[in-house]
XYZ file of N, CA and C in Angstrom:
351
model
N 1.547 -19.840 3.224
C 1.858 -18.545 3.826
C 2.473 -17.599 2.802
N 2.183 -16.333 2.994
C 2.743 -15.284 2.155
C 3.496 -14.321 3.055
N 4.700 -13.978 2.661
C 5.474 -12.982 3.388
C 5.538 -11.709 2.541
N 5.339 -10.573 3.207
C 5.345 -9.279 2.534
C 6.407 -8.397 3.169
N 7.268 -7.835 2.345
C 8.337 -6.962 2.838
C 8.220 -5.600 2.187
N 7.992 -4.579 3.006
C 7.806 -3.216 2.502
C 9.111 -2.429 2.580
N 9.211 -1.439 1.714
C 10.339 -0.517 1.758
C 9.912 0.807 1.153
N 10.677 1.852 1.458
C 10.467 3.127 0.795
C 9.837 4.229 1.623
N 9.504 3.963 2.866
C 8.932 5.028 3.684
C 9.981 6.060 4.066
N 9.528 7.125 4.738
C 10.464 8.139 5.189
C 9.781 9.459 5.456
N 10.608 10.484 5.583
C 10.129 11.837 5.857
C 10.239 12.664 4.596
N 9.171 13.380 4.269
C 9.158 14.210 3.074
C 8.391 15.486 3.377
N 8.732 16.554 2.682
C 8.024 17.814 2.857
C 6.705 17.801 2.107
N 5.752 18.605 2.541
C 4.483 18.704 1.793
C 4.740 19.054 0.336
N 4.001 18.381 -0.538
C 4.190 18.560 -1.964
C 5.200 17.621 -2.580
N 5.929 16.899 -1.739
C 6.941 15.982 -2.224
C 6.380 14.630 -2.635
N 7.293 13.724 -2.992
C 6.913 12.407 -3.480
C 7.687 11.311 -2.754
N 7.055 10.164 -2.650
C 7.691 8.949 -2.141
C 7.163 7.773 -2.934
N 7.971 6.735 -2.996
C 7.528 5.499 -3.648
C 7.700 4.364 -2.665
N 6.614 3.658 -2.393
C 6.641 2.478 -1.538
C 6.669 1.229 -2.398
N 7.399 0.222 -1.938
C 7.453 -1.036 -2.657
C 7.217 -2.183 -1.693
N 6.546 -3.219 -2.174
C 6.244 -4.392 -1.356
C 6.553 -5.637 -2.181
N 7.402 -6.487 -1.640
C 7.765 -7.724 -2.318
C 7.080 -8.898 -1.629
N 6.405 -9.723 -2.416
C 5.699 -10.892 -1.896
C 6.477 -12.156 -2.181
N 6.619 -12.998 -1.157
C 7.279 -14.300 -1.311
C 6.443 -15.368 -0.623
N 6.742 -16.617 -0.933
C 6.006 -17.728 -0.325
C 4.948 -18.268 -1.273
N 3.785 -18.580 -0.721
C 2.690 -19.186 -1.493
C 1.873 -18.104 -2.180
N 2.431 -17.510 -3.210
C 1.807 -16.344 -3.843
C 0.873 -16.717 -4.986
N 0.808 -17.995 -5.364
C 0.093 -18.382 -6.579
C -1.385 -18.013 -6.549
N -2.034 -18.085 -5.404
C -3.483 -17.861 -5.352
C -3.865 -16.469 -4.839
N -2.918 -15.562 -4.838
C -3.238 -14.178 -4.457
C -4.164 -13.579 -5.511
N -5.242 -12.933 -5.090
C -6.190 -12.341 -6.032
C -6.072 -10.820 -6.100
N -5.559 -10.210 -5.066
C -5.334 -8.771 -5.096
C -4.262 -8.390 -4.097
N -3.649 -7.230 -4.345
C -2.677 -6.665 -3.403
C -2.972 -5.189 -3.261
N -2.553 -4.641 -2.151
C -2.858 -3.237 -1.960
C -2.081 -2.625 -0.812
N -2.398 -1.380 -0.565
C -1.785 -0.617 0.505
C -2.883 -0.034 1.391
N -2.684 -0.176 2.675
C -3.547 0.425 3.678
C -2.676 1.357 4.533
N -3.316 2.229 5.265
C -2.570 3.096 6.172
C -3.345 3.286 7.465
N -2.585 3.578 8.511
C -3.187 3.833 9.810
C -2.456 4.994 10.471
N -3.206 6.063 10.687
C -2.674 7.235 11.374
C -2.956 7.094 12.871
N -2.196 7.786 13.708
C -2.404 7.688 15.159
C -3.841 8.022 15.539
N -4.454 7.143 16.319
C -5.817 7.370 16.786
C -6.897 7.098 15.768
N -6.519 6.579 14.603
C -7.506 6.323 13.554
C -7.488 4.854 13.164
N -8.555 4.442 12.500
C -8.627 3.069 12.023
C -7.794 2.895 10.754
N -7.384 1.668 10.519
C -6.681 1.359 9.284
C -7.653 1.535 8.121
N -7.166 2.151 7.042
C -8.021 2.410 5.885
C -7.324 2.005 4.592
N -8.135 1.652 3.622
C -7.616 1.325 2.304
C -7.093 2.583 1.633
N -5.903 2.481 1.048
C -5.343 3.560 0.233
C -5.543 3.234 -1.241
N -5.085 2.070 -1.651
C -5.199 1.647 -3.044
C -5.039 0.142 -3.121
N -5.695 -0.459 -4.096
C -5.596 -1.901 -4.302
C -5.632 -2.191 -5.785
N -5.054 -3.338 -6.143
C -5.040 -3.760 -7.543
C -5.247 -5.261 -7.590
N -6.110 -5.702 -8.509
C -6.386 -7.121 -8.648
C -5.393 -7.750 -9.625
N -5.400 -9.081 -9.658
C -4.501 -9.761 -10.604
C -4.893 -9.447 -12.041
N -6.139 -9.022 -12.237
C -6.595 -8.639 -13.576
C -6.250 -7.204 -13.938
N -5.697 -6.460 -12.971
C -5.281 -5.091 -13.239
C -6.284 -4.021 -12.832
N -7.421 -4.408 -12.274
C -8.389 -3.405 -11.816
C -7.864 -2.726 -10.553
N -8.064 -1.416 -10.501
C -7.560 -0.653 -9.367
C -8.685 0.026 -8.604
N -8.423 0.295 -7.349
C -9.365 0.980 -6.487
C -8.572 1.922 -5.595
N -9.017 3.174 -5.503
C -8.310 4.175 -4.714
C -9.254 4.831 -3.718
N -8.720 5.197 -2.580
C -9.464 6.041 -1.660
C -9.663 7.406 -2.307
N -10.802 8.024 -2.064
C -11.081 9.329 -2.660
C -9.997 10.349 -2.317
N -9.452 10.245 -1.123
C -8.479 11.232 -0.654
C -7.146 11.178 -1.400
N -6.897 10.100 -2.128
C -5.604 9.984 -2.823
C -5.749 9.940 -4.341
N -6.966 9.927 -4.842
C -7.166 9.873 -6.296
C -6.489 11.054 -6.967
N -5.781 10.759 -8.057
C -5.075 11.801 -8.784
C -3.690 12.103 -8.238
N -3.382 11.579 -7.052
C -2.059 11.832 -6.460
C -1.236 10.549 -6.321
N -1.902 9.443 -6.032
C -1.224 8.163 -5.820
C -1.505 7.223 -6.989
N -0.533 6.384 -7.297
C -0.703 5.383 -8.346
C -0.166 4.042 -7.856
N -0.990 3.015 -7.969
C -0.562 1.671 -7.586
C -0.222 0.883 -8.847
N 0.812 0.057 -8.746
C 1.221 -0.743 -9.894
C 1.854 -2.041 -9.404
N 1.892 -3.019 -10.293
C 2.492 -4.299 -9.953
C 3.522 -4.698 -11.003
N 4.448 -5.532 -10.580
C 5.423 -6.136 -11.482
C 5.332 -7.645 -11.235
N 4.621 -8.347 -12.117
C 4.386 -9.772 -11.895
C 5.672 -10.575 -11.934
N 6.646 -10.121 -12.692
C 7.921 -10.845 -12.775
C 8.673 -10.791 -11.448
N 8.531 -9.669 -10.741
C 9.235 -9.493 -9.474
C 8.334 -9.759 -8.272
N 7.039 -9.980 -8.529
C 6.066 -10.185 -7.449
C 6.075 -9.006 -6.481
N 6.022 -7.817 -7.042
C 6.013 -6.615 -6.220
C 4.797 -5.748 -6.531
N 4.411 -4.967 -5.549
C 3.383 -3.956 -5.742
C 3.935 -2.642 -5.207
N 3.859 -1.607 -6.033
C 4.405 -0.312 -5.682
C 3.299 0.721 -5.522
N 3.585 1.719 -4.717
C 2.668 2.839 -4.559
C 3.462 4.119 -4.756
N 3.216 4.793 -5.867
C 3.839 6.084 -6.137
C 2.957 7.169 -5.535
N 3.529 7.937 -4.621
C 2.763 8.970 -3.924
C 3.327 10.338 -4.274
N 2.515 11.145 -4.921
C 2.901 12.497 -5.313
C 2.050 13.521 -4.578
N 2.503 14.756 -4.579
C 1.762 15.856 -3.956
C 1.332 15.496 -2.539
N 2.273 14.993 -1.786
C 1.950 14.520 -0.442
C 1.519 15.654 0.471
N 0.579 15.321 1.357
C 0.031 16.273 2.305
C 0.305 15.774 3.734
N 0.205 16.677 4.677
C 0.448 16.285 6.065
C -0.519 15.199 6.515
N -1.742 15.228 5.967
C -2.723 14.216 6.348
C -2.430 12.835 5.768
N -1.420 12.728 4.931
C -0.993 11.416 4.440
C -0.059 10.724 5.431
N 0.337 11.429 6.466
C 1.214 10.850 7.476
C 0.540 9.664 8.155
N 1.211 8.523 8.126
C 0.646 7.302 8.688
C 1.660 6.173 8.547
N 1.352 5.054 9.166
C 2.080 3.814 8.876
C 1.348 3.142 7.720
N 2.088 2.809 6.688
C 1.511 2.198 5.492
C 1.816 0.699 5.504
N 0.767 -0.087 5.285
C 0.867 -1.542 5.325
C 0.562 -2.142 3.960
N 1.388 -3.065 3.545
C 1.119 -3.833 2.340
C 0.172 -4.977 2.681
N -0.739 -5.253 1.771
C -1.732 -6.314 1.970
C -1.797 -7.216 0.753
N -1.971 -8.491 0.996
C -2.238 -9.455 -0.071
C -3.458 -10.272 0.334
N -4.371 -10.441 -0.580
C -5.606 -11.157 -0.288
C -5.760 -12.378 -1.183
N -6.202 -13.467 -0.571
C -6.606 -14.655 -1.316
C -8.116 -14.748 -1.153
N -8.832 -14.232 -2.147
C -10.275 -14.071 -2.017
C -11.000 -15.401 -1.825
N -10.537 -16.435 -2.469
C -11.241 -17.723 -2.383
C -11.233 -18.286 -0.971
N -10.163 -18.051 -0.266
C -10.078 -18.571 1.103
C -10.389 -17.509 2.144
N -10.489 -16.264 1.711
C -10.769 -15.165 2.638
C -9.610 -14.826 3.540
N -8.414 -15.199 3.133
C -7.228 -14.952 3.965
C -6.530 -13.677 3.500
N -6.145 -12.859 4.464
C -5.374 -11.647 4.202
C -4.012 -11.746 4.868
N -3.005 -11.252 4.194
C -1.656 -11.200 4.725
C -1.224 -9.733 4.807
N -0.407 -9.457 5.830
C 0.016 -8.074 6.063
C 1.522 -7.975 6.228
N 2.064 -6.875 5.731
C 3.445 -6.564 6.009
C 3.567 -5.915 7.378
N 4.790 -5.615 7.770
C 5.030 -5.048 9.097
C 4.743 -3.559 9.152
N 4.662 -2.917 8.010
C 4.363 -1.491 7.965
C 5.604 -0.646 7.785
N 5.423 0.487 7.124
C 6.509 1.443 6.926
C 5.959 2.847 7.190
N 6.722 3.631 7.922
C 6.263 4.960 8.313
C 6.458 5.966 7.188
N 5.399 6.712 6.920
C 5.464 7.845 5.995
C 5.099 9.089 6.790
N 6.009 10.051 6.814
C 5.774 11.290 7.537
C 5.905 12.459 6.578
N 4.893 13.306 6.550
C 4.884 14.475 5.668
C 4.871 15.713 6.561
N 5.982 16.420 6.551
C 6.108 17.567 7.448
C 7.172 18.521 6.932
N 6.956 19.808 7.199
C 7.961 20.799 6.823
C 8.924 21.039 7.984
């Protein structure tokens, strides 16, 4: 089992910045990628950004150039730096860890990000 603990959500004005952090504990040895997803009210959960253990990254088109995903292998954390936030970024953000070989995904409890003036 893998446990994921998110932090860093909150309320920010349009154009502002937030940094989300996710700490992974438990059976983390076979994790192949980690990432962030979000779900806005009435919408499906969508990928925001992901990073593999090899360092390859993938971003949703809507956040390219504004968001940056990074990992700290020593701390077993994955961070999401969000700049130039827009109202449409408002959502619950979920941390994800995937073990590709077994097809198992783990999820955090989610953290609310609200962008409003």
